[in-house]
Short mmCIF file of C-alpha atoms and ligand atoms in Angstrom, two decimals:
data_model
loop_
_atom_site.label_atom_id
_atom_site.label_comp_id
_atom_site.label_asym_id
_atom_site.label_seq_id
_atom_site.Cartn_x
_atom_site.Cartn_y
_atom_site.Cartn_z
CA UNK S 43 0.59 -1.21 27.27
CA UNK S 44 3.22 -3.50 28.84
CA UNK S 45 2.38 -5.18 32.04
CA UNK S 46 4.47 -3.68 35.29
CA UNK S 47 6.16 -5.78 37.08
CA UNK S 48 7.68 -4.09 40.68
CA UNK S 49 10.47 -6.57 41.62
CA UNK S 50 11.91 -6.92 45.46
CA UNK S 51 15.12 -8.12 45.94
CA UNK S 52 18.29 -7.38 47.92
CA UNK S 53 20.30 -9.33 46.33
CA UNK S 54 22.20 -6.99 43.55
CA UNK S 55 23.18 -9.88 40.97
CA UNK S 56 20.08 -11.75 41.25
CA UNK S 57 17.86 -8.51 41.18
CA UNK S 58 20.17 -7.56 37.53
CA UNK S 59 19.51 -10.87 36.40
CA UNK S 60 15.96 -11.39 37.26
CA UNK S 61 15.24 -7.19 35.67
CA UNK S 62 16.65 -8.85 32.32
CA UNK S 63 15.28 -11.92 32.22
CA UNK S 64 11.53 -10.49 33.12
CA UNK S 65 12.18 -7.52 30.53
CA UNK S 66 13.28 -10.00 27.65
CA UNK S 67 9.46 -11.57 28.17
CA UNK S 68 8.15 -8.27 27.74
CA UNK S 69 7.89 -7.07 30.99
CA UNK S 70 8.27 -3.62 32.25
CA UNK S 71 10.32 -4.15 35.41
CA UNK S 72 10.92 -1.73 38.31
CA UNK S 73 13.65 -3.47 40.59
CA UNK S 74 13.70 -2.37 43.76
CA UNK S 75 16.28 -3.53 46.85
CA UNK S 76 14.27 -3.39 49.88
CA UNK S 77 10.49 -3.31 51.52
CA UNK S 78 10.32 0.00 51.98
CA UNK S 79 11.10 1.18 48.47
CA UNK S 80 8.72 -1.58 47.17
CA UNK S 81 5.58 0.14 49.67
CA UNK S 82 6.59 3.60 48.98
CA UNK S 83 6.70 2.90 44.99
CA UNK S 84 3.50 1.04 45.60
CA UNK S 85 1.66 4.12 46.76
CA UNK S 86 3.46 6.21 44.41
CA UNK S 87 3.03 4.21 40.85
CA UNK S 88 1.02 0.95 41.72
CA UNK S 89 2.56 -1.89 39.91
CA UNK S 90 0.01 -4.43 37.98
CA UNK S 91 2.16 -7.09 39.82
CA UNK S 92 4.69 -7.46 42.24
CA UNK S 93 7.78 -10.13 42.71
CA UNK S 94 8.77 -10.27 46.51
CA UNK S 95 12.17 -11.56 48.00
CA UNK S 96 11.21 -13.32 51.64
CA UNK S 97 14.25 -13.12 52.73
CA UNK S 98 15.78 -9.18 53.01
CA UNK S 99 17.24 -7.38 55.64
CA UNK S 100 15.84 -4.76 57.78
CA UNK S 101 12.01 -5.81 56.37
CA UNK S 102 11.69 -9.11 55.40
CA UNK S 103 9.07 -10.02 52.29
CA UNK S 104 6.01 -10.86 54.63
CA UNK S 105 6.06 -7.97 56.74
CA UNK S 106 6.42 -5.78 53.31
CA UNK S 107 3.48 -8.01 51.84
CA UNK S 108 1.12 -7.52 54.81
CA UNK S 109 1.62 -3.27 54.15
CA UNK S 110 0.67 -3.33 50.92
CA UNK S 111 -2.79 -5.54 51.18
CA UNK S 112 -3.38 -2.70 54.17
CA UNK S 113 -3.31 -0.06 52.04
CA UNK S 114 -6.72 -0.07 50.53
CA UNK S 115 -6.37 0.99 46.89
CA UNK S 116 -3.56 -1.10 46.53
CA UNK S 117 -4.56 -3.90 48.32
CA UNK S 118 -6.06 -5.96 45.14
CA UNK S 119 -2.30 -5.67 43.41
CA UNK S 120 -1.64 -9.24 43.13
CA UNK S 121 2.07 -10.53 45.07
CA UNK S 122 4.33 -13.58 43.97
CA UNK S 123 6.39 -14.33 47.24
CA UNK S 124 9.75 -15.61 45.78
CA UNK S 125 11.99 -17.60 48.31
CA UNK S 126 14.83 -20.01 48.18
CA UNK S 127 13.23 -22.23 51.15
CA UNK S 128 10.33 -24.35 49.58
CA UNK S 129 8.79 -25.86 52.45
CA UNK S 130 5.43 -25.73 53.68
CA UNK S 131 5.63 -23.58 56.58
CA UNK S 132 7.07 -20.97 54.66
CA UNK S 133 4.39 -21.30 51.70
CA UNK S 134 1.55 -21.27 54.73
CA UNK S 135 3.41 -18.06 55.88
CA UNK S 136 3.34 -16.37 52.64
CA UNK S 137 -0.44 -17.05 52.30
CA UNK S 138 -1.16 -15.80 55.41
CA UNK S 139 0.77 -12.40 54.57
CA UNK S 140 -1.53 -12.39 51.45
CA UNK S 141 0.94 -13.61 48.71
CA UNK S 142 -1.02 -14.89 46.17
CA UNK S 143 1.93 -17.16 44.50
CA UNK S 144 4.78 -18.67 45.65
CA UNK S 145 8.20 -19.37 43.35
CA UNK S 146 10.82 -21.19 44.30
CA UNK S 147 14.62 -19.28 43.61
CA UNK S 148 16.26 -20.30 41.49
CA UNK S 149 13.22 -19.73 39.50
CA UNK S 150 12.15 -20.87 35.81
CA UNK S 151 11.77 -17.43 33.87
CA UNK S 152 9.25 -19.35 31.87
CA UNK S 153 7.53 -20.74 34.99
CA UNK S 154 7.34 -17.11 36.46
CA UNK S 155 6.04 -15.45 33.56
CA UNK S 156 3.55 -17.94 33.17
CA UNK S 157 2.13 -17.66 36.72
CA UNK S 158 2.06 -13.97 36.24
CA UNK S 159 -0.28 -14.24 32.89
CA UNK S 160 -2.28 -16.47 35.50
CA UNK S 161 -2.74 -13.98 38.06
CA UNK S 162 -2.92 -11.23 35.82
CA UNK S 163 -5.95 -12.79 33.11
CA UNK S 164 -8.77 -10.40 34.43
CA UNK S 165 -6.04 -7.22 33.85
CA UNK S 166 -4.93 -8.52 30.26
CA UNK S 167 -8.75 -9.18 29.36
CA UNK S 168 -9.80 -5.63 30.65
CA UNK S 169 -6.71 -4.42 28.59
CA UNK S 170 -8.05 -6.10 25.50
CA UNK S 171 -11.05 -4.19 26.07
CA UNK S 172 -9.28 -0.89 26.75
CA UNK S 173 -7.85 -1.18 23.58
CA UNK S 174 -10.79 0.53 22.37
CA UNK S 175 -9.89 2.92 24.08
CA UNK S 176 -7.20 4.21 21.62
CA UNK S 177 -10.14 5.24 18.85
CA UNK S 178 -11.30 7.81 21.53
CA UNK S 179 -9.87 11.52 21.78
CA UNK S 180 -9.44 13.82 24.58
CA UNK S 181 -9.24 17.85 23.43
CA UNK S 182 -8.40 19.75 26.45
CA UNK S 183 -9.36 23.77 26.05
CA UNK S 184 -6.50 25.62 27.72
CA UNK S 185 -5.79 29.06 28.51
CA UNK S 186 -3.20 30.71 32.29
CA UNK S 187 -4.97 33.90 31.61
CA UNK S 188 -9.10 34.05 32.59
CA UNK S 189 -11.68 35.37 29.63
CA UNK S 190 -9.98 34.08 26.30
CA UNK S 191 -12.61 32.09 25.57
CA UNK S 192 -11.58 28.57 26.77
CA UNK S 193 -15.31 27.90 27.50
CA UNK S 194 -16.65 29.11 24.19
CA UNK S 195 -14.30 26.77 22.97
CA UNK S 196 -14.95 23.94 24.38
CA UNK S 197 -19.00 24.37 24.27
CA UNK S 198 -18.59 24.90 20.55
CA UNK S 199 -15.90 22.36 19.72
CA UNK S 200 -17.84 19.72 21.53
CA UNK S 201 -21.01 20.65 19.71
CA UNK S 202 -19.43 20.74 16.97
CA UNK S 203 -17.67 17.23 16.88
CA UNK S 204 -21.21 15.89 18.09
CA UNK S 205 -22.97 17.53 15.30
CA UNK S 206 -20.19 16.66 12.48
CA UNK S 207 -20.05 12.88 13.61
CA UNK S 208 -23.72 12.21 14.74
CA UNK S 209 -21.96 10.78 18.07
CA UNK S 210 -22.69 11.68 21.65
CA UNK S 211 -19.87 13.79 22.55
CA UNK S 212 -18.92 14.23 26.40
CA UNK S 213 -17.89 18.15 27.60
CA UNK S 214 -16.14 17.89 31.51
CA UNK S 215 -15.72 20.86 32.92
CA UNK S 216 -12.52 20.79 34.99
CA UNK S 217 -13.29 24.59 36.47
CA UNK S 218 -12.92 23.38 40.20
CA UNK S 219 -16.25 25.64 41.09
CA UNK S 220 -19.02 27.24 39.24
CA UNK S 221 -17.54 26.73 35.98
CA UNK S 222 -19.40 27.85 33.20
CA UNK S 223 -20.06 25.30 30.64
CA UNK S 224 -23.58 23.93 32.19
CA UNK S 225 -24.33 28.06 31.89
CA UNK S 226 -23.54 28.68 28.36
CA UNK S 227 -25.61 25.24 26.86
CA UNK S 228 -28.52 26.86 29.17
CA UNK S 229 -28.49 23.27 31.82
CA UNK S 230 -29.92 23.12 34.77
CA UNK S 231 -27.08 21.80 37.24
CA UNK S 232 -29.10 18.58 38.37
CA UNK S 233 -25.84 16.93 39.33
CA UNK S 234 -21.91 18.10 38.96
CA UNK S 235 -18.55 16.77 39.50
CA UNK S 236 -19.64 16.81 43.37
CA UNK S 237 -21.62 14.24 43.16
CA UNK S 238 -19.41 11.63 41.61
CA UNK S 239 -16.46 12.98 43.80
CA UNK S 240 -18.40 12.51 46.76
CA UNK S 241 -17.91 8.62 46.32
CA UNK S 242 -14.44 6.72 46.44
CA UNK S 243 -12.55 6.42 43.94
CA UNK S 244 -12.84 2.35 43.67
CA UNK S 245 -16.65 3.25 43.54
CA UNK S 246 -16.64 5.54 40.96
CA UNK S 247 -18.29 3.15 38.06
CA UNK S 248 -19.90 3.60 34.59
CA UNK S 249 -23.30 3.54 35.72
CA UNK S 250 -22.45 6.45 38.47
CA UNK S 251 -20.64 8.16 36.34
CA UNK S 252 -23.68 8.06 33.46
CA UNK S 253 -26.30 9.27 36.33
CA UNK S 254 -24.29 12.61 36.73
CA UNK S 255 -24.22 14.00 32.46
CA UNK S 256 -26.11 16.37 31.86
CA UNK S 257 -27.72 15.87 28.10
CA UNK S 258 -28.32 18.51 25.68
CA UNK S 259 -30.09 18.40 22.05
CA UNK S 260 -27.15 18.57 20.16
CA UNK S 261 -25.36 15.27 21.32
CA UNK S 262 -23.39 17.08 23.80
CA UNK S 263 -23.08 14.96 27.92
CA UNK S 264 -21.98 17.39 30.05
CA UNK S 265 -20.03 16.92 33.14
CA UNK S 266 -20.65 19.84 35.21
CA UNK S 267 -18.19 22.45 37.24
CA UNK S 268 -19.36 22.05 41.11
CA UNK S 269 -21.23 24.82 42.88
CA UNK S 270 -19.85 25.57 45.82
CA UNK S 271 -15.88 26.10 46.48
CA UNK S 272 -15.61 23.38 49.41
CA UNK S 273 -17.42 21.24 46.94
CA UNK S 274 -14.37 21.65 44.60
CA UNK S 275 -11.96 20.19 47.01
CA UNK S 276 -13.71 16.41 46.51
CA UNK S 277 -12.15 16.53 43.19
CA UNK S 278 -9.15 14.63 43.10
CA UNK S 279 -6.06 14.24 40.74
CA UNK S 280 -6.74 10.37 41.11
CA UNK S 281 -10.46 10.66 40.59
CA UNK S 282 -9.95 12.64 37.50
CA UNK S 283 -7.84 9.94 35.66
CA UNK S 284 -9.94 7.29 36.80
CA UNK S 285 -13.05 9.38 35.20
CA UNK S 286 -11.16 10.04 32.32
CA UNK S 287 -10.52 6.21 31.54
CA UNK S 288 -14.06 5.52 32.32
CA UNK S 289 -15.00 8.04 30.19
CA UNK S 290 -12.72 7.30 27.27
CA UNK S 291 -14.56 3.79 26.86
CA UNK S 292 -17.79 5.31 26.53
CA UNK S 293 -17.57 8.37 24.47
CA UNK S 294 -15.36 8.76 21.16
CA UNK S 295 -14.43 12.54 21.74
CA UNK S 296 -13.98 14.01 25.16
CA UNK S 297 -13.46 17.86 25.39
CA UNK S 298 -12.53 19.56 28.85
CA UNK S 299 -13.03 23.26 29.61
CA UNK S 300 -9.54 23.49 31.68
CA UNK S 301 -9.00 26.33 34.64
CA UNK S 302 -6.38 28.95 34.33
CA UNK S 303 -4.02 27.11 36.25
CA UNK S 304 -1.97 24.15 36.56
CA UNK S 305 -3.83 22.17 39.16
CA UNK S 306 -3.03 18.92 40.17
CA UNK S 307 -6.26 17.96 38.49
CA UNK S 308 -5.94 20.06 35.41
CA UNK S 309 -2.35 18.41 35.02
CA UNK S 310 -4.11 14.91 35.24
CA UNK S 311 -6.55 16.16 32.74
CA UNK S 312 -3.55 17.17 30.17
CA UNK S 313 -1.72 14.25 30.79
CA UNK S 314 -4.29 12.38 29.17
CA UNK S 315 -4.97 14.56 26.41
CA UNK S 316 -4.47 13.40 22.75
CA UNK S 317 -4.55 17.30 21.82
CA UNK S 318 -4.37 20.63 24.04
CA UNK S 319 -5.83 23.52 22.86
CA UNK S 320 -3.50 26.95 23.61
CA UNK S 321 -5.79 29.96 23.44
CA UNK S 322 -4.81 33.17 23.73
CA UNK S 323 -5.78 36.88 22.70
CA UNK S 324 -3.77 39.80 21.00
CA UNK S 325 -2.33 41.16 23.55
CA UNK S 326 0.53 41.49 25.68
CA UNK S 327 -0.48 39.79 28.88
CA UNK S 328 -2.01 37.12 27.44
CA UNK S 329 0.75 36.14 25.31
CA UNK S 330 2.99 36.29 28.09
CA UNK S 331 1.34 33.68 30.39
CA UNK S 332 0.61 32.13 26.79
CA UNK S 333 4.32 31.71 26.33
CA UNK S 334 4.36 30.35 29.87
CA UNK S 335 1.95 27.75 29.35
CA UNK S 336 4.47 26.53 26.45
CA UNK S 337 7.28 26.20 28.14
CA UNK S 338 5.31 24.04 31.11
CA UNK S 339 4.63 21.95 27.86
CA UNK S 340 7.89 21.70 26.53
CA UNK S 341 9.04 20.58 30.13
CA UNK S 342 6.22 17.73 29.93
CA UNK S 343 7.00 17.36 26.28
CA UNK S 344 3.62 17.94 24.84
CA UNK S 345 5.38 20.05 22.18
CA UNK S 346 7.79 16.73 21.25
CA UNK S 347 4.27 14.46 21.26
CA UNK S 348 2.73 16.99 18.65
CA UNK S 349 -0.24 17.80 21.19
CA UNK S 350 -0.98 21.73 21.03
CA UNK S 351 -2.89 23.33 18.68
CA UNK S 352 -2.69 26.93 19.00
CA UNK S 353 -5.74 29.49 18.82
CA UNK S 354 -5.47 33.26 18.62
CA UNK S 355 -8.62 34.39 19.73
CA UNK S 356 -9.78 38.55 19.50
CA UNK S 357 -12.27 39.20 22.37
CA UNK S 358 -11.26 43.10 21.78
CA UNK S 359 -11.91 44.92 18.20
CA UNK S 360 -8.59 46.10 17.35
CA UNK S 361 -5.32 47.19 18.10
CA UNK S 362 -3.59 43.77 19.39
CA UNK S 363 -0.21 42.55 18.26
CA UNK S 364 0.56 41.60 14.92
CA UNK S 365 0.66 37.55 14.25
CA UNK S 366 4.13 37.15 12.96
CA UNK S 367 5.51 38.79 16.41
CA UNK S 368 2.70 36.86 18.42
CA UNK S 369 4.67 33.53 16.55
CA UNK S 370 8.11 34.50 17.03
CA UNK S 371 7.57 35.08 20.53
CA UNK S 372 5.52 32.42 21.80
CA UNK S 373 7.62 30.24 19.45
CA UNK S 374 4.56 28.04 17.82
CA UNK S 375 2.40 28.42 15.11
CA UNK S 376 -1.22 29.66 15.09
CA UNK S 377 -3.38 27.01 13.81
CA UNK S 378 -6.52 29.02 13.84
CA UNK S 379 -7.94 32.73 14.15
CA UNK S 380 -11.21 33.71 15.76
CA UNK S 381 -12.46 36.82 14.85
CA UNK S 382 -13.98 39.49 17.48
CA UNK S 383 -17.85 38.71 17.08
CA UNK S 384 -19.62 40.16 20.43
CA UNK S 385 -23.37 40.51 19.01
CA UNK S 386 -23.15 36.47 18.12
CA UNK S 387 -21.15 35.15 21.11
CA UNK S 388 -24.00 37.48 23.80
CA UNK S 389 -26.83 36.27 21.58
CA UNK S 390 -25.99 32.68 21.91
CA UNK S 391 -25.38 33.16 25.47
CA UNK S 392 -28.44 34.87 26.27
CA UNK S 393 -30.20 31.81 24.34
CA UNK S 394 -27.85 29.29 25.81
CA UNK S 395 -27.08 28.15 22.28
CA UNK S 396 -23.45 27.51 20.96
CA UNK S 397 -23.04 29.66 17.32
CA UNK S 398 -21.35 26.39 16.16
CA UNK S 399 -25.27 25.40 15.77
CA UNK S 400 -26.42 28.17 14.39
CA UNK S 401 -26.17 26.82 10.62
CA UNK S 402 -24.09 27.41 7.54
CA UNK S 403 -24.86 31.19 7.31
CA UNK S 404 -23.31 32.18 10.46
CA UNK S 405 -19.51 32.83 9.56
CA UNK S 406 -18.85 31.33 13.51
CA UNK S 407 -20.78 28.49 12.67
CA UNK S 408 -18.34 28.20 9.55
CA UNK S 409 -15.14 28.38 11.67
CA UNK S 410 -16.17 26.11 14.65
CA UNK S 411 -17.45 23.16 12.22
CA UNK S 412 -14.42 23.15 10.03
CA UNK S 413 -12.10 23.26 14.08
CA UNK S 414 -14.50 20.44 15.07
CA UNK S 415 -13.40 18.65 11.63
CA UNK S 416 -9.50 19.79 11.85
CA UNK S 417 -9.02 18.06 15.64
CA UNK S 418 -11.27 14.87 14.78
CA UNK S 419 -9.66 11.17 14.81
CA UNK S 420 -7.60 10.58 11.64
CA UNK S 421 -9.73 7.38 10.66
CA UNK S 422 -12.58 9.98 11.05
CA UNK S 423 -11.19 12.31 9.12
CA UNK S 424 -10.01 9.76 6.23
CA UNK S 425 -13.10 7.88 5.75
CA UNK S 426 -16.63 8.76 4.18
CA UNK S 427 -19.18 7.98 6.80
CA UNK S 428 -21.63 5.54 5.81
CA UNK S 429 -24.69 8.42 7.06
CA UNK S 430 -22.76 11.52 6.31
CA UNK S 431 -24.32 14.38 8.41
CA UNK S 432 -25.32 17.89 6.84
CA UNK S 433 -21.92 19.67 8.78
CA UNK S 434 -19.33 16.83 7.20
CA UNK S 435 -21.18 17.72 3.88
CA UNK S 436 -20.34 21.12 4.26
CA UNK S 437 -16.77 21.27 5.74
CA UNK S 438 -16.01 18.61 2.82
CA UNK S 439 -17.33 21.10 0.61
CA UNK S 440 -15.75 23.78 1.58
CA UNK S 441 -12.20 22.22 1.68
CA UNK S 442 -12.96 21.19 -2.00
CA UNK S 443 -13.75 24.94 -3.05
CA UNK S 444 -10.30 26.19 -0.85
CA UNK S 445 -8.44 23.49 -3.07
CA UNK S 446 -9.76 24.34 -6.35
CA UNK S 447 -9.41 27.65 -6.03
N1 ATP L 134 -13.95 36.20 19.57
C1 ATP L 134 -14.72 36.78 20.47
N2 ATP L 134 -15.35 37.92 20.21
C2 ATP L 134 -16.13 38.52 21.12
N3 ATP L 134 -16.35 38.04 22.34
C3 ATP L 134 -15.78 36.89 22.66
C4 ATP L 134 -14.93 36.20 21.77
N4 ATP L 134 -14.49 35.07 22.38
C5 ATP L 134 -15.02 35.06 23.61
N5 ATP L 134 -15.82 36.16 23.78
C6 ATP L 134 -16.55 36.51 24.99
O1 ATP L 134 -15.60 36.70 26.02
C7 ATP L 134 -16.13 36.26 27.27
C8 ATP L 134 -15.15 35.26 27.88
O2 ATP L 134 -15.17 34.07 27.13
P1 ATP L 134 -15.16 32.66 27.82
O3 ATP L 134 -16.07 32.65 28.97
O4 ATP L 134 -15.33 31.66 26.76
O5 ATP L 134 -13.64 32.65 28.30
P2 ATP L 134 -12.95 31.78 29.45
O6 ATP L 134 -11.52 31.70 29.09
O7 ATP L 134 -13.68 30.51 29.60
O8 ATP L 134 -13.18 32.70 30.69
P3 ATP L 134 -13.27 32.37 32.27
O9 ATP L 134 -12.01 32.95 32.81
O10 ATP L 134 -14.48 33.08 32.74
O11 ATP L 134 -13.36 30.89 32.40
C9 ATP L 134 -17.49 35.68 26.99
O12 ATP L 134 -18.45 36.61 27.29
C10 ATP L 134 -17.45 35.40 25.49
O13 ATP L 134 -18.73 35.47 24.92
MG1 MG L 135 -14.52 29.60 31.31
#
């Protein structure tokens, strides 16, 4: 991840210069020509550093300095005031605005980038850390139409991945209110999204954020929908992606139960997915707001990135639409096929168990551990574990028999 460097500085040819310069030492630069643009980019895409002219018309560099470090989740961003005057008055000034640098135009590139990498050690170090955060995976569960089965989805996949890899696997659910997840594992809603939401977003930490999951026996943390509707409103697009990093350095696989729409939230959510789920049923409705659902991810280019994985799921007995039309109209693939089962889906309801856990002899169990296997980290997938666990023995087993015969 490239540091981002938001540059400030009227001057055209200098601001060209200085936008090549920064991006040849491997920089990403946003150049702005003016205070204003630098605040309102500021609130808009926080920079991890920011270069600012003194000396620009209608706002000069202090005033714009002193805006940002009043804005209070942008204040910690750190500022290099760069000026052509270097005398002490004006260094004293800058200081007092709440630069933390000062450079002297015409400025050493080499200089400059090395007082960045000063300021900016804590963020490099945390990114070295937060490299780890590549080996995790987020699956988001996604359906526009209510009842296809995003939750059994989720509940199973995430039971299933925890089961398959022996890892603690962490289930969100991003239903803005009395979301079902909690419901279907049979948890008692001790705490819920509320409760980290209630805090602000600088305080939302790992520790708070461990206080609110909800444990079950089979590995799965959940994170659980809020009860009440105002209760909903707490949850934030911001809040979400911060949760989602946090979460992504503590748990391997992430799986969110998304709502049926595109809320600000469940965008954040799918923004940081590594895969997105696409369910839908056999039917005409569905595959309409199915096929509208695709395009939204062809416009974010999800489809480009390789993220959905399509499931065609029958919550009705018979009579729905044949696959190859379902294919040709929603214009994707269907990965996988879940068969109408009502007795096992109400019976592990009623007993707040998943049918992923219900052992090799359940033909749901069969399907869910072999999906939990199919969406699993490639390095996962590749490699014999050292402990194998009694579901990778079986979906290995079973992709051996489908080979040979
Ligand atoms: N393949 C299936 N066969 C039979 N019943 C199913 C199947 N898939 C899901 N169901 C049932 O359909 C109902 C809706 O499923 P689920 O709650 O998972 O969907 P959802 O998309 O999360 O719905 P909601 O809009 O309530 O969030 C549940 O009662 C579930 O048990
Ligand atoms: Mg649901």
């Amino acid at each position: 991840m490239p540091i981002r460097v938001l540059l400030v500085e009227d001057d055209d040819l200098t601001r060209r210069m200085m936008t090549a310069l920064l991006k040849k030492q491997g920089f990403e630069v946003i150049p702005v020509a003016n205070g204003p643009m630098a605040i309102a980019e500021v609130k808009t895409s926080p920079p991890d550093i920011i270069l600012m002219d003194v000396m620009m018309p209608e706002m000069d560099g202090y005033t714009a300095c002193r805006a940002i470090r009043a804005m209070p989740d942008r204040a910690h961003i750190p500022i290099i005031m760069l000026t052509a005057l270097d005398d002490v008055d004006h260094k004293v000034k800058g200081f007092e605005a709440g630069a933390d640098d000062y450079v002297v135009k015409p400025c050493d590139i080499e200089e400059l980038t090395a007082r960045i990498h000063v300021l900016l050690r804590p963020l490099v170090q945390l990114r070295g850390q937060l490299s780890s955060e590549e080996q995790a995976r987020a699956i988001s569960i996604f359906s526009l139409r209510g009842g296809a089965g995003v939750t059994t989805v989720a509940v199973n996949l995430a039971a299933g991945l925890a089961r398959l890899w022996n890892l603690k696997v962490l289930l969100a659910d991003m239903v803005e209110t009395a979301g079902q997840t909690a419901l279907f594992l049979n948890q008692a809603l001790r705490s819920t999204w509320a409760d980290l939401c209630r805090a602000e977003v600088e305080a939302i930490d790992a520790e708070l954020l461990s206080s609110v999951l909800l444990p079950h026996e089979s590995g799965v943390m959940t994170l659980a929908s809020p009860r009440r509707p105002e209760e909903g409103e707490l949850i934030t697009a911001e809040k979400v992606t911060r949760v989602i990093s946090l979460l992504r350095r503590q748990f391997t696989y992430l799986v969110f139960d998304l709502p049926h729409r595109f809320s600000d939230s469940c965008l954040a959510c799918l923004d940081q997915s590594d895969v997105i789920v696409l369910l839908l049923q056999p039917e005409i409705a569905s595959l309409r707001s199915a096929s509208i659902a695709r395009e939204t991810f062809e416009t974010l280019q999800y489809l480009s990135e390789k993220k959905i994985y399509v499931i065609l799921n029958w919550t009705f007995p018979r009579q729905g639409l044949a696959l190859q039309d379902i294919e040709r109209m929603l214009k994707l693939p269907v990965n996988l096929i879940l068969p109408y089962a009502p007795d096992e889906f109400v019976t592990a309801l009623n007993l707040g168990k998943p049918p992923v856990l219900a052992g090799p002899e359940s033909p749901l169990s069969v399907i869910f551990e072999d999906l939990a296997f199919a969406l699993s980290l490639e390095q996962h997938q590749k490699t014999t574990p050292a402990n194998s666990t009694p579901v990778w023995r079986r979906v290995i087993e079973r992709q051996r028999k489908r080979k040979s015969a």
